[in-house]
Short mmCIF file of C-alpha atoms in Angstrom, two decimals:
data_model
loop_
_atom_site.label_atom_id
_atom_site.label_comp_id
_atom_site.label_asym_id
_atom_site.label_seq_id
_atom_site.Cartn_x
_atom_site.Cartn_y
_atom_site.Cartn_z
CA MET V 1 -33.97 16.21 2.04
CA PRO V 2 -30.54 15.68 0.45
CA SER V 3 -30.38 13.03 -2.27
CA THR V 4 -29.00 9.58 -1.36
CA THR V 5 -28.06 8.99 -4.98
CA PRO V 6 -24.25 9.02 -5.24
CA THR V 7 -22.47 11.50 -7.45
CA VAL V 8 -20.38 10.25 -10.35
CA ALA V 9 -17.21 10.70 -8.29
CA GLU V 10 -18.67 8.94 -5.25
CA TYR V 11 -19.91 6.05 -7.37
CA VAL V 12 -16.57 5.57 -9.14
CA VAL V 13 -14.49 5.38 -5.95
CA ASP V 14 -17.06 3.17 -4.21
CA ARG V 15 -17.29 0.80 -7.17
CA LEU V 16 -13.50 0.46 -7.30
CA ALA V 17 -13.37 -0.10 -3.55
CA ASP V 18 -15.56 -3.17 -4.15
CA LEU V 19 -12.49 -4.82 -5.70
CA GLY V 20 -10.75 -4.83 -2.32
CA ILE V 21 -8.81 -1.58 -2.58
CA ASP V 22 -8.40 0.34 0.67
CA ARG V 23 -6.07 3.19 -0.36
CA VAL V 24 -5.82 5.75 -3.13
CA PHE V 25 -2.46 7.18 -4.13
CA GLY V 26 -2.23 10.58 -5.74
CA VAL V 27 -1.91 14.34 -5.51
CA PRO V 28 -5.03 16.53 -5.16
CA GLY V 29 -5.78 19.25 -7.68
CA ASP V 30 -8.65 21.60 -8.33
CA TYR V 31 -10.03 19.84 -11.40
CA ALA V 32 -9.97 16.62 -9.37
CA PHE V 33 -11.56 18.10 -6.23
CA PRO V 34 -14.82 16.13 -6.67
CA PHE V 35 -12.81 12.91 -6.55
CA ASP V 36 -10.52 14.20 -3.81
CA ASP V 37 -13.59 14.97 -1.69
CA ALA V 38 -15.24 11.63 -2.47
CA ILE V 39 -12.10 9.75 -1.44
CA GLU V 40 -11.76 11.83 1.71
CA ALA V 41 -15.39 11.12 2.68
CA SER V 42 -15.21 7.40 1.92
CA LYS V 43 -15.25 5.03 4.89
CA ARG V 44 -13.61 2.34 2.76
CA LEU V 45 -10.66 4.24 1.29
CA GLU V 46 -7.73 6.15 2.76
CA TRP V 47 -6.21 9.08 0.87
CA ILE V 48 -2.43 8.65 0.54
CA VAL V 49 -1.28 12.09 -0.58
CA CYS V 50 2.12 11.53 -2.17
CA ALA V 51 5.00 13.96 -2.66
CA ASN V 52 4.32 14.15 -6.40
CA GLU V 53 2.35 12.34 -9.09
CA LEU V 54 5.27 10.23 -10.31
CA ASN V 55 5.81 8.91 -6.79
CA ALA V 56 2.07 8.26 -6.53
CA ALA V 57 2.13 6.18 -9.71
CA TYR V 58 5.10 4.17 -8.42
CA ALA V 59 3.33 3.65 -5.08
CA ALA V 60 0.16 2.49 -6.87
CA ASP V 61 2.36 0.10 -8.88
CA GLY V 62 3.80 -1.37 -5.68
CA TYR V 63 0.41 -1.66 -4.01
CA ALA V 64 -1.05 -3.45 -7.07
CA ARG V 65 1.79 -5.99 -7.08
CA ILE V 66 0.62 -7.23 -3.67
CA ASN V 67 -3.09 -6.35 -3.64
CA GLY V 68 -3.74 -7.16 -7.30
CA VAL V 69 -5.25 -3.78 -8.23
CA SER V 70 -4.92 -0.12 -7.19
CA ILE V 71 -6.19 3.45 -7.71
CA LEU V 72 -4.19 6.50 -8.78
CA SER V 73 -5.79 9.96 -8.70
CA THR V 74 -4.35 13.06 -10.39
CA THR V 75 -5.51 16.29 -11.90
CA TYR V 76 -5.69 17.10 -15.61
CA GLY V 77 -2.60 17.93 -17.68
CA VAL V 78 0.23 18.62 -15.27
CA GLY V 79 -0.83 15.88 -12.86
CA GLU V 80 -1.54 13.09 -15.30
CA LEU V 81 1.59 13.84 -17.33
CA SER V 82 3.77 13.81 -14.21
CA ALA V 83 2.40 10.35 -13.42
CA LEU V 84 2.77 9.01 -16.96
CA ASN V 85 6.21 7.39 -16.58
CA GLY V 86 4.98 5.43 -13.54
CA VAL V 87 1.80 4.33 -15.32
CA MET V 88 3.87 3.19 -18.31
CA GLY V 89 5.92 1.05 -15.93
CA ALA V 90 2.72 -0.53 -14.62
CA MET V 91 1.69 -1.22 -18.23
CA ALA V 92 5.00 -3.03 -18.81
CA GLN V 93 4.49 -5.01 -15.59
CA ARG V 94 0.84 -5.82 -16.50
CA LEU V 95 -0.65 -4.18 -13.40
CA PRO V 96 -4.31 -3.04 -13.34
CA ILE V 97 -4.14 0.51 -11.98
CA PHE V 98 -7.23 2.68 -12.31
CA HIS V 99 -5.95 6.17 -13.13
CA ILE V 100 -8.66 8.74 -12.34
CA VAL V 101 -8.16 12.18 -13.88
CA GLY V 102 -10.32 15.18 -13.01
CA ALA V 103 -10.73 17.44 -16.05
CA PRO V 104 -11.91 21.04 -16.57
CA SER V 105 -15.68 21.44 -16.42
CA THR V 106 -17.81 21.18 -19.52
CA HIS V 107 -18.78 24.84 -18.93
CA ILE V 108 -15.15 25.81 -19.49
CA GLN V 109 -14.62 23.39 -22.35
CA LYS V 110 -17.72 24.32 -24.35
CA GLN V 111 -16.87 28.01 -24.20
CA GLY V 112 -13.26 27.38 -25.18
CA LEU V 113 -12.03 29.43 -22.22
CA ILE V 114 -8.32 29.78 -21.57
CA THR V 115 -7.58 28.10 -18.26
CA HIS V 116 -4.64 26.82 -16.25
CA HIS V 117 -2.97 23.45 -16.94
CA THR V 118 -3.65 23.92 -20.67
CA LEU V 119 -1.57 25.19 -23.58
CA GLY V 120 -3.65 28.34 -23.81
CA ASP V 121 -5.20 27.34 -27.13
CA GLY V 122 -8.73 26.49 -25.96
CA VAL V 123 -8.15 22.80 -26.75
CA PHE V 124 -8.90 20.31 -23.98
CA ASN V 125 -7.75 16.97 -25.34
CA ASN V 126 -4.07 17.70 -25.97
CA PHE V 127 -2.91 15.21 -23.34
CA LYS V 128 -5.53 12.52 -23.78
CA ALA V 129 -3.60 10.46 -26.32
CA ALA V 130 -0.47 10.45 -24.15
CA SER V 131 -2.31 9.20 -21.08
CA GLU V 132 -4.35 6.69 -23.06
CA SER V 133 -1.16 5.22 -24.56
CA ALA V 134 -0.23 3.92 -21.10
CA CYS V 135 -3.57 2.13 -20.63
CA CYS V 136 -5.51 -0.76 -22.12
CA VAL V 137 -8.93 0.85 -21.78
CA THR V 138 -10.19 4.43 -21.45
CA THR V 139 -13.43 6.21 -20.70
CA ASN V 140 -14.89 9.71 -20.35
CA LEU V 141 -17.64 9.48 -17.76
CA THR V 142 -20.99 11.26 -17.55
CA PRO V 143 -23.91 10.80 -15.15
CA ASP V 144 -25.81 8.66 -17.66
CA ASN V 145 -22.96 6.38 -18.81
CA VAL V 146 -21.00 5.92 -15.58
CA ILE V 147 -22.66 2.65 -14.49
CA ASP V 148 -22.21 0.84 -17.79
CA GLU V 149 -18.80 2.35 -18.47
CA MET V 150 -17.35 1.41 -15.11
CA GLU V 151 -18.34 -2.23 -15.67
CA ARG V 152 -16.66 -2.15 -19.08
CA VAL V 153 -13.52 -0.48 -17.77
CA ILE V 154 -13.18 -2.82 -14.79
CA ARG V 155 -13.78 -5.88 -16.97
CA GLU V 156 -11.18 -4.87 -19.56
CA ALA V 157 -8.53 -3.74 -17.07
CA LEU V 158 -8.80 -7.07 -15.26
CA ARG V 159 -9.07 -9.16 -18.43
CA LEU V 160 -5.96 -7.59 -19.94
CA SER V 161 -4.30 -6.90 -16.58
CA ALA V 162 -3.20 -3.37 -17.44
CA PRO V 163 -3.90 0.24 -16.37
CA ALA V 164 -7.20 1.98 -17.14
CA TYR V 165 -7.71 5.72 -17.80
CA ILE V 166 -10.84 7.35 -16.37
CA SER V 167 -11.47 11.01 -17.21
CA VAL V 168 -14.33 13.08 -15.77
CA PRO V 169 -15.02 16.84 -16.10
CA MET V 170 -15.36 18.29 -12.62
CA ASP V 171 -18.97 19.54 -13.04
CA LEU V 172 -20.14 16.11 -14.24
CA ALA V 173 -18.23 14.42 -11.40
CA ARG V 174 -20.44 16.26 -8.88
CA MET V 175 -23.73 15.31 -10.55
CA PRO V 176 -25.80 12.34 -9.31
CA ILE V 177 -25.59 9.16 -11.36
CA ILE V 178 -28.52 8.11 -13.54
CA GLY V 179 -29.49 4.47 -13.14
CA LYS V 180 -29.18 1.66 -10.63
CA PRO V 181 -25.74 1.30 -9.00
CA VAL V 182 -23.86 -1.97 -9.34
CA LYS V 183 -22.49 -3.66 -6.23
CA GLY V 184 -19.31 -5.48 -7.13
CA VAL V 185 -17.34 -8.31 -5.56
CA PRO V 186 -13.70 -8.57 -4.43
CA LEU V 187 -11.01 -9.26 -7.00
CA ASN V 188 -10.47 -12.84 -5.85
CA GLN V 189 -14.08 -13.71 -6.73
CA ILE V 190 -13.87 -12.43 -10.32
CA LYS V 191 -13.12 -14.70 -13.25
CA ARG V 192 -11.05 -12.38 -15.37
CA VAL V 193 -10.72 -14.33 -18.65
CA LYS V 194 -13.09 -16.91 -20.15
CA SER V 195 -12.18 -19.72 -22.52
CA ASP V 196 -13.64 -21.19 -25.68
CA PRO V 197 -14.55 -24.75 -24.56
CA ALA V 198 -13.43 -26.58 -27.70
CA ASN V 199 -10.12 -24.74 -27.98
CA LEU V 200 -9.52 -25.18 -24.27
CA GLU V 201 -9.96 -28.93 -24.40
CA ALA V 202 -7.65 -29.18 -27.41
CA ALA V 203 -5.01 -26.93 -25.83
CA ILE V 204 -4.96 -28.88 -22.55
CA GLN V 205 -4.61 -32.16 -24.40
CA PHE V 206 -1.83 -30.73 -26.59
CA VAL V 207 0.18 -29.55 -23.57
CA ALA V 208 -0.39 -32.76 -21.62
CA ASP V 209 0.63 -34.93 -24.57
CA HIS V 210 3.92 -33.08 -25.03
CA VAL V 211 4.82 -33.03 -21.34
CA ASN V 212 3.86 -36.68 -20.81
CA ALA V 213 5.93 -37.75 -23.82
CA ALA V 214 8.99 -35.75 -22.77
CA LYS V 215 11.92 -37.36 -20.97
CA SER V 216 12.65 -34.06 -19.22
CA THR V 217 10.49 -31.02 -18.50
CA ILE V 218 11.19 -27.86 -16.56
CA ALA V 219 8.79 -24.98 -15.88
CA LEU V 220 9.59 -21.27 -16.08
CA PRO V 221 6.64 -19.56 -14.34
CA THR V 222 6.34 -15.79 -14.63
CA HIS V 223 5.00 -12.86 -12.63
CA LEU V 224 1.83 -12.89 -14.75
CA VAL V 225 0.68 -15.90 -12.72
CA ALA V 226 0.69 -13.82 -9.53
CA ILE V 227 -0.87 -10.80 -11.24
CA TYR V 228 -3.83 -12.97 -12.30
CA GLY V 229 -4.09 -14.40 -8.76
CA LEU V 230 -3.15 -17.93 -9.86
CA THR V 231 -0.15 -18.66 -7.62
CA ASN V 232 -1.94 -21.30 -5.56
CA LEU V 233 -3.21 -22.99 -8.70
CA LEU V 234 0.33 -23.08 -10.07
CA LEU V 235 1.56 -24.57 -6.79
CA ASP V 236 -1.07 -27.31 -7.05
CA LEU V 237 0.20 -28.16 -10.53
CA ILE V 238 3.85 -28.25 -9.44
CA ASN V 239 3.12 -30.28 -6.31
CA LYS V 240 0.92 -32.87 -8.04
CA THR V 241 3.22 -33.32 -11.03
CA ASN V 242 6.57 -33.01 -9.18
CA MET V 243 7.63 -30.61 -11.92
CA PRO V 244 10.94 -28.80 -11.38
CA PHE V 245 10.88 -25.06 -11.91
CA ALA V 246 13.16 -22.07 -12.16
CA THR V 247 12.46 -18.38 -12.71
CA THR V 248 14.08 -15.54 -14.57
CA PRO V 249 15.23 -12.50 -12.54
CA MET V 250 12.03 -10.65 -13.49
CA ASP V 251 9.96 -13.43 -11.95
CA LYS V 252 12.05 -14.15 -8.86
CA GLY V 253 10.06 -14.88 -5.71
CA LEU V 254 6.85 -15.80 -7.54
CA ILE V 255 6.89 -19.14 -5.71
CA SER V 256 8.84 -19.60 -2.49
CA GLU V 257 12.46 -20.40 -3.22
CA GLY V 258 12.28 -22.79 -0.28
CA HIS V 259 10.13 -25.13 -2.41
CA PRO V 260 11.89 -28.49 -2.96
CA ASN V 261 11.36 -28.31 -6.73
CA TYR V 262 12.99 -24.88 -7.06
CA GLN V 263 16.09 -25.06 -9.26
CA GLY V 264 17.40 -21.47 -9.32
CA ILE V 265 17.51 -18.38 -11.54
CA TYR V 266 17.66 -18.81 -15.30
CA SER V 267 19.27 -15.75 -16.89
CA GLY V 268 21.43 -16.77 -19.83
CA MET V 269 25.13 -16.56 -19.01
CA TRP V 270 24.40 -15.29 -15.46
CA THR V 271 22.21 -18.28 -14.60
CA ASN V 272 22.58 -19.31 -10.96
CA PRO V 273 23.61 -22.05 -10.31
CA PRO V 274 25.53 -22.15 -13.63
CA GLU V 275 24.61 -25.78 -14.40
CA LEU V 276 20.93 -24.77 -14.49
CA LYS V 277 21.49 -23.17 -17.89
CA THR V 278 22.23 -26.58 -19.42
CA LYS V 279 19.35 -28.19 -17.51
CA VAL V 280 16.86 -25.67 -18.96
CA GLU V 281 18.21 -25.54 -22.48
CA SER V 282 18.58 -29.33 -22.83
CA ALA V 283 15.08 -30.14 -21.54
CA ASP V 284 12.68 -31.79 -23.98
CA VAL V 285 9.97 -29.31 -22.94
CA VAL V 286 10.38 -25.91 -21.32
CA LEU V 287 6.96 -25.03 -19.95
CA ASP V 288 6.77 -21.23 -20.08
CA ILE V 289 3.89 -20.36 -17.75
CA GLY V 290 2.73 -16.80 -18.34
CA GLY V 291 5.17 -15.73 -21.03
CA VAL V 292 8.84 -15.26 -20.21
CA ILE V 293 10.16 -11.90 -21.41
CA PHE V 294 13.47 -12.59 -23.12
CA GLU V 295 14.76 -9.09 -22.43
CA ASP V 296 18.39 -7.94 -22.27
CA PHE V 297 18.72 -7.65 -18.48
CA ASN V 298 16.35 -10.56 -17.81
CA THR V 299 18.44 -12.95 -19.90
CA THR V 300 21.85 -11.24 -19.50
CA PHE V 301 22.07 -9.54 -22.87
CA TRP V 302 20.06 -12.17 -24.73
CA THR V 303 22.39 -15.07 -23.90
CA SER V 304 19.52 -17.49 -23.29
CA ASN V 305 19.38 -20.33 -25.79
CA ILE V 306 16.08 -22.20 -25.56
CA ASN V 307 15.10 -24.03 -28.73
CA ALA V 308 11.83 -22.54 -30.01
CA GLN V 309 10.65 -26.05 -30.90
CA LYS V 310 10.85 -27.01 -27.20
CA LEU V 311 9.35 -23.85 -25.70
CA LEU V 312 5.72 -24.45 -24.77
CA THR V 313 4.11 -21.16 -23.71
CA LEU V 314 0.94 -20.90 -21.66
CA GLY V 315 0.00 -17.24 -22.21
CA ASP V 316 -2.75 -15.17 -20.65
CA ASN V 317 -5.23 -16.24 -23.34
CA PHE V 318 -3.28 -18.53 -25.68
CA VAL V 319 -1.10 -21.64 -25.83
CA ARG V 320 1.77 -21.79 -28.33
CA MET V 321 4.57 -24.13 -29.30
CA ALA V 322 6.59 -23.33 -32.43
CA ASP V 323 4.00 -22.74 -35.18
CA LYS V 324 1.12 -24.39 -33.29
CA ILE V 325 -1.15 -21.97 -31.41
CA PHE V 326 -4.47 -22.17 -29.57
CA THR V 327 -6.31 -18.91 -28.88
CA GLY V 328 -9.25 -18.04 -26.65
CA VAL V 329 -7.93 -20.15 -23.77
CA ALA V 330 -7.50 -18.60 -20.32
CA LEU V 331 -4.36 -19.33 -18.32
CA GLU V 332 -6.47 -20.18 -15.25
CA ASP V 333 -8.47 -22.79 -17.15
CA VAL V 334 -5.38 -24.32 -18.77
CA LEU V 335 -3.60 -24.70 -15.43
CA SER V 336 -6.72 -26.21 -13.85
CA GLY V 337 -7.09 -28.69 -16.68
CA LEU V 338 -3.46 -29.79 -16.59
CA ILE V 339 -3.40 -30.74 -12.91
CA ASN V 340 -5.01 -34.12 -13.56
CA LYS V 341 -3.73 -34.53 -17.13
CA ILE V 342 0.03 -34.43 -16.59
CA LYS V 343 1.50 -37.63 -15.21
CA PRO V 344 3.63 -37.17 -12.08
CA LEU V 345 7.27 -36.77 -12.99
CA GLN V 346 10.19 -38.33 -11.18
CA LYS V 347 10.78 -36.32 -8.01
CA ALA V 348 12.69 -33.17 -8.92
CA SER V 349 16.14 -32.69 -7.45
CA SER V 350 16.70 -29.40 -5.70
CA SER V 351 19.23 -26.87 -6.90
CA ASN V 352 22.83 -27.36 -5.77
CA ALA V 353 23.10 -23.63 -5.11
CA PRO V 354 24.19 -22.85 -1.54
CA ALA V 355 21.30 -21.87 0.70
CA LEU V 356 23.23 -18.92 2.13
CA MET V 357 25.86 -16.60 0.73
CA PRO V 358 29.17 -16.85 2.60
CA LEU V 359 29.24 -14.48 5.56
CA VAL V 360 32.44 -12.48 5.16
CA GLY V 361 34.02 -9.43 6.75
CA ASN V 362 35.85 -8.65 9.98
CA PRO V 363 34.26 -6.08 12.33
CA SER V 364 36.68 -3.34 11.28
CA ASP V 365 36.37 -4.00 7.54
CA PRO V 366 34.64 -1.30 5.46
CA THR V 367 31.15 -2.13 4.23
CA SER V 368 30.95 -3.55 0.71
CA SER V 369 28.67 -5.58 -1.50
CA ASP V 370 30.49 -8.74 -0.44
CA ASN V 371 29.64 -8.32 3.24
CA LEU V 372 26.28 -6.51 2.90
CA TYR V 373 24.14 -8.89 0.85
CA PRO V 374 24.81 -12.05 2.89
CA ARG V 375 23.64 -10.12 5.95
CA ILE V 376 20.47 -8.93 4.24
CA GLN V 377 19.82 -12.53 3.18
CA ARG V 378 20.06 -13.66 6.79
CA MET V 379 17.67 -11.01 8.09
CA LEU V 380 14.85 -12.01 5.69
CA LYS V 381 12.04 -14.15 7.09
CA ALA V 382 8.67 -15.54 5.99
CA GLY V 383 6.17 -12.82 5.10
CA ASP V 384 8.83 -10.26 4.17
CA VAL V 385 8.86 -8.65 0.75
CA TYR V 386 12.33 -7.69 -0.48
CA VAL V 387 12.12 -4.68 -2.81
CA VAL V 388 15.15 -4.12 -5.02
CA GLU V 389 15.86 -1.01 -7.07
CA THR V 390 16.94 -1.19 -10.69
CA GLY V 391 20.73 -1.19 -11.03
CA SER V 392 23.62 -2.79 -9.19
CA SER V 393 21.32 -3.80 -6.31
CA THR V 394 19.52 -6.13 -8.72
CA ILE V 395 22.78 -7.69 -9.91
CA HIS V 396 23.72 -8.63 -6.34
CA SER V 397 20.22 -9.57 -5.12
CA THR V 398 19.07 -11.80 -7.97
CA PRO V 399 21.37 -14.76 -7.12
CA MET V 400 20.34 -14.53 -3.45
CA HIS V 401 18.45 -17.67 -2.38
CA LEU V 402 15.37 -16.31 -0.61
CA PRO V 403 14.21 -18.02 2.59
CA GLU V 404 10.84 -19.77 2.69
CA GLY V 405 7.91 -17.39 2.19
CA VAL V 406 9.90 -14.29 1.20
CA GLY V 407 8.63 -12.23 -1.74
CA PHE V 408 10.75 -10.28 -4.22
CA GLN V 409 9.85 -7.22 -6.26
CA THR V 410 11.87 -5.27 -8.81
CA GLN V 411 11.29 -3.47 -12.13
CA THR V 412 13.51 -5.28 -14.61
CA LEU V 413 11.72 -4.48 -17.86
CA TRP V 414 10.76 -0.80 -17.53
CA GLY V 415 13.86 -0.13 -15.43
CA SER V 416 13.03 3.39 -14.28
CA ILE V 417 15.45 4.36 -11.52
CA GLY V 418 13.71 5.86 -8.52
CA TRP V 419 10.84 3.38 -8.79
CA ALA V 420 11.72 1.35 -5.72
CA THR V 421 11.41 3.95 -2.95
CA PRO V 422 7.75 4.93 -3.56
CA ALA V 423 6.93 1.40 -4.77
CA ALA V 424 8.10 0.13 -1.38
CA GLU V 425 5.60 2.52 0.21
CA GLY V 426 2.73 0.94 -1.74
CA ILE V 427 4.04 -2.58 -1.13
CA CYS V 428 4.35 -1.90 2.60
CA MET V 429 0.75 -0.66 2.77
CA ALA V 430 -0.54 -3.76 0.96
CA ASN V 431 1.72 -6.35 2.59
CA LYS V 432 -0.11 -7.55 5.69
CA ALA V 433 1.99 -10.71 6.05
CA GLY V 434 5.32 -9.26 7.13
CA ARG V 435 7.92 -6.55 6.68
CA THR V 436 8.91 -4.61 3.59
CA ILE V 437 12.68 -4.35 3.13
CA LEU V 438 14.00 -1.98 0.48
CA ILE V 439 17.50 -1.74 -0.94
CA THR V 440 18.30 1.14 -3.28
CA GLY V 441 21.33 2.88 -4.66
CA ASP V 442 21.89 6.54 -3.90
CA GLY V 443 21.51 7.55 -7.55
CA SER V 444 18.04 6.06 -7.77
CA HIS V 445 17.08 7.29 -4.32
CA GLN V 446 17.85 10.90 -5.16
CA LEU V 447 15.02 10.88 -7.72
CA THR V 448 12.23 10.01 -5.28
CA ALA V 449 13.57 10.35 -1.73
CA ASN V 450 10.94 12.98 -0.94
CA GLU V 451 8.48 10.09 -0.51
CA ILE V 452 10.18 9.28 2.82
CA GLY V 453 8.18 12.10 4.41
CA VAL V 454 4.95 10.55 3.12
CA MET V 455 5.90 7.20 4.67
CA GLY V 456 6.38 8.95 7.99
CA ARG V 457 3.09 10.82 7.68
CA TYR V 458 1.10 7.61 7.27
CA GLY V 459 3.01 5.62 9.88
CA ILE V 460 4.29 2.70 7.83
CA LYS V 461 7.38 0.81 8.96
CA PRO V 462 9.69 -0.20 6.10
CA ILE V 463 13.35 -1.12 6.56
CA ILE V 464 15.39 0.86 4.03
CA PHE V 465 19.01 0.39 3.00
CA VAL V 466 20.52 3.20 0.91
CA LEU V 467 23.88 2.35 -0.67
CA ASN V 468 26.06 5.45 -0.76
CA ASN V 469 28.89 5.35 -3.29
CA ASN V 470 28.29 8.86 -4.69
CA THR V 471 27.75 7.60 -8.23
CA TYR V 472 25.34 5.94 -10.62
CA GLY V 473 26.96 2.56 -10.02
CA VAL V 474 25.20 0.61 -12.73
CA GLU V 475 26.12 3.26 -15.31
CA ILE V 476 29.77 2.63 -14.49
CA VAL V 477 29.20 -1.08 -15.17
CA LEU V 478 27.47 -0.40 -18.48
CA SER V 479 29.70 2.40 -19.78
CA GLU V 480 33.00 0.89 -18.59
CA VAL V 481 34.42 4.42 -18.48
CA GLY V 482 33.06 6.18 -15.40
CA PRO V 483 32.56 9.71 -16.78
CA SER V 484 31.98 12.62 -14.44
CA TYR V 485 28.30 12.84 -15.30
CA ASP V 486 27.81 9.65 -13.26
CA ASP V 487 28.86 11.49 -10.08
CA LEU V 488 26.15 12.47 -7.60
CA ALA V 489 25.45 15.35 -5.24
CA LYS V 490 26.80 14.32 -1.84
CA TRP V 491 23.72 13.96 0.32
CA LYS V 492 23.78 13.06 4.00
CA TYR V 493 21.15 10.36 3.63
CA ALA V 494 20.83 9.29 7.26
CA GLN V 495 19.58 12.80 8.09
CA ILE V 496 16.70 12.63 5.57
CA PRO V 497 14.06 10.93 7.76
CA ALA V 498 14.40 13.46 10.58
CA ALA V 499 14.44 16.37 8.13
CA MET V 500 11.17 15.06 6.65
CA GLY V 501 9.41 14.71 9.99
CA CYS V 502 10.04 11.01 10.58
CA ASP V 503 11.09 11.64 14.17
CA GLN V 504 10.34 8.13 15.42
CA TRP V 505 12.44 6.35 12.79
CA PHE V 506 15.68 4.56 13.56
CA SER V 507 18.36 6.09 11.29
CA ALA V 508 22.01 5.20 11.03
CA ARG V 509 25.03 5.75 8.82
CA VAL V 510 27.34 2.73 8.74
CA GLY V 511 30.81 2.35 7.28
CA THR V 512 32.17 -0.82 8.89
CA VAL V 513 30.95 -4.38 9.26
CA ALA V 514 30.56 -3.90 13.02
CA GLU V 515 28.38 -0.84 12.49
CA LEU V 516 26.34 -2.67 9.85
CA ASP V 517 25.75 -5.65 12.15
CA ALA V 518 24.64 -3.35 14.96
CA ALA V 519 22.26 -1.44 12.68
CA ILE V 520 20.68 -4.63 11.32
CA GLU V 521 20.25 -5.99 14.85
CA LYS V 522 18.54 -2.74 15.86
CA ALA V 523 16.29 -2.71 12.75
CA ASN V 524 15.26 -6.32 13.38
CA SER V 525 14.12 -5.55 16.92
CA PHE V 526 12.88 -1.99 16.45
CA ASP V 527 9.10 -1.44 16.43
CA GLY V 528 9.18 1.21 13.75
CA ALA V 529 10.70 2.20 10.44
CA SER V 530 14.45 1.94 9.91
CA TYR V 531 16.68 3.84 7.48
CA ILE V 532 20.28 2.68 7.11
CA GLU V 533 22.80 4.55 4.95
CA VAL V 534 25.53 2.09 3.95
CA MET V 535 28.80 3.63 2.85
#
C-alpha cells in the first residue's frame, strides 16, 4: 500500500495552508517540480502561475497585504533571482511571504555536476546569500528537520513580519517526512509577539502618563498595525479615548477615512489639509503607532518637523520617547493595556478638508488629472481597495478623501515601478469584501503588463485605469528637464486584454470627459473586469 506519510513538499505546503492561505503565486521549474506537484494536488491551495517570477513576487506582496501572509514558489537560481526585487519590496513593507525555492538534488550537488541554472563551476550556493538578504529567516529542509524547522520559520516570519526563505533539494522534497506532523491554526489565532510582563507594565504606564498629562495628543498609526492584524484593537483605542488621528501617505487607508476622528494626511509641506501640519507638530504628544517612516516621499522631501521630545513611538516590540526606551513589549499588548489607561480626550474635531474633490470638466474637454481623480473618488465604495502605482498617480491620489470602508495600497518606500499591476492581482484574489480598482501610469504598466493575461486566465475582475501620456511622468517632475529617455514606446493599451485572451473584459480608450464618464458608468455596472486607457 502507498504510504500516507506526506513528503517534505506536501508537508510544507499543507503546513503553510494552515495559516489561511488559499493561493500560491509563482512560476514552475524543474528543480521545483516536487513543490509544483504538491501545490497542484492540494485541495486547499490554488496554483496561480504568473507571467514571470517578478510579477509573482509582486502578486504575493499584494495578497499578503490583505490576507496577512502569502506563498511564493520559484525554481533555483534564475527563478529566485528574478523574484528578488519583489521580495525585497515585501521586506521593506514588512510582509510575511514564504518564498519556497526548489534546488538541484543532493545527488547532483554531492558529485559537483555541471547543471543548468548554475554558473558552471560546480558550486550550488552562489545565490543563497542574495535571496537570504531579502528575508528575516532562512532554512534548508530535509526529511528529518522539516517539522521543527517549519515551526521555527513560521514563528520568526510572523514575529518579525518579514519574508522567509525555504530551500529544498528536489530529491529530498519528494521523500517522506520523519516525525509527527504539526497541525497549525489560522493566522488570526496566533499571538505573534510576546511581552516581558514587568517591562510591559512599565511601558503602558509611561505612555498613559504622558498622554494623560498632555494638553493635546494626536496619533499617527502606521501600516504595521494592519500587518500585525491589530486594526480592530487600534480602533477600540481611538474610539474609547476620542483620540484624533492622521496618517502619512504610506499608511493611508489603514483606518477608514470616514471615521469622525480622522484629520487628514500628514506629509510635511504637502500635508492635506495644510493646517494639519501645525496641528501635528504643535501637539504635546504625537503618538506614533507602529513606527512612522520619515522617508523622502512619505514626508515630502523630509519637510516634517516633529520634535523628537514629543514623539512617542509604539514599535513592534518596543516603546520609545526621546532617550527613554522599553524593549520586549509587543505592540498588541501595549495597545490592549492603553485602552483603559488613557483618559478620554475632548471629542476630536474632524478635518476641514472637503469630502469630495471638485468635479470639473465639460463633456468635450480632454481627459486630465483634474477631471479624472474626482471621478475615481466618486466611484469608490465600501469594500473597495484602491491600488495606486508609484509615481504621479500617488501624488494625485494621496490627498483624495476616501469614502467609508475603502482601502488604499501603494508602495511608497520601495517604490519599484511596475509593482501595482501584479500586486492588484494578488489584492483582488484576497479581497473578498469588494472591488479592486487599480490606477497606473503607462511607464510603470509597461514593465508588468503581461500579468493582464494571468488575471484573465484565473477569472478575477479588477477595474484598471492606465494613464497614457507616453512618458515617465514622475521622472519629468523629479528631473525638471524632460529628457528623451523619459519617452515611452507607444502602445495601444486598450487592445492588451483582448490580445492576452481576456475576451470577456470591458476595454475602452477614452480621450474626453464624456468618454471617461461613459466608461466609468459601464465599469461600475459591468459584471466582469474593466480596462480603461485614459489619454
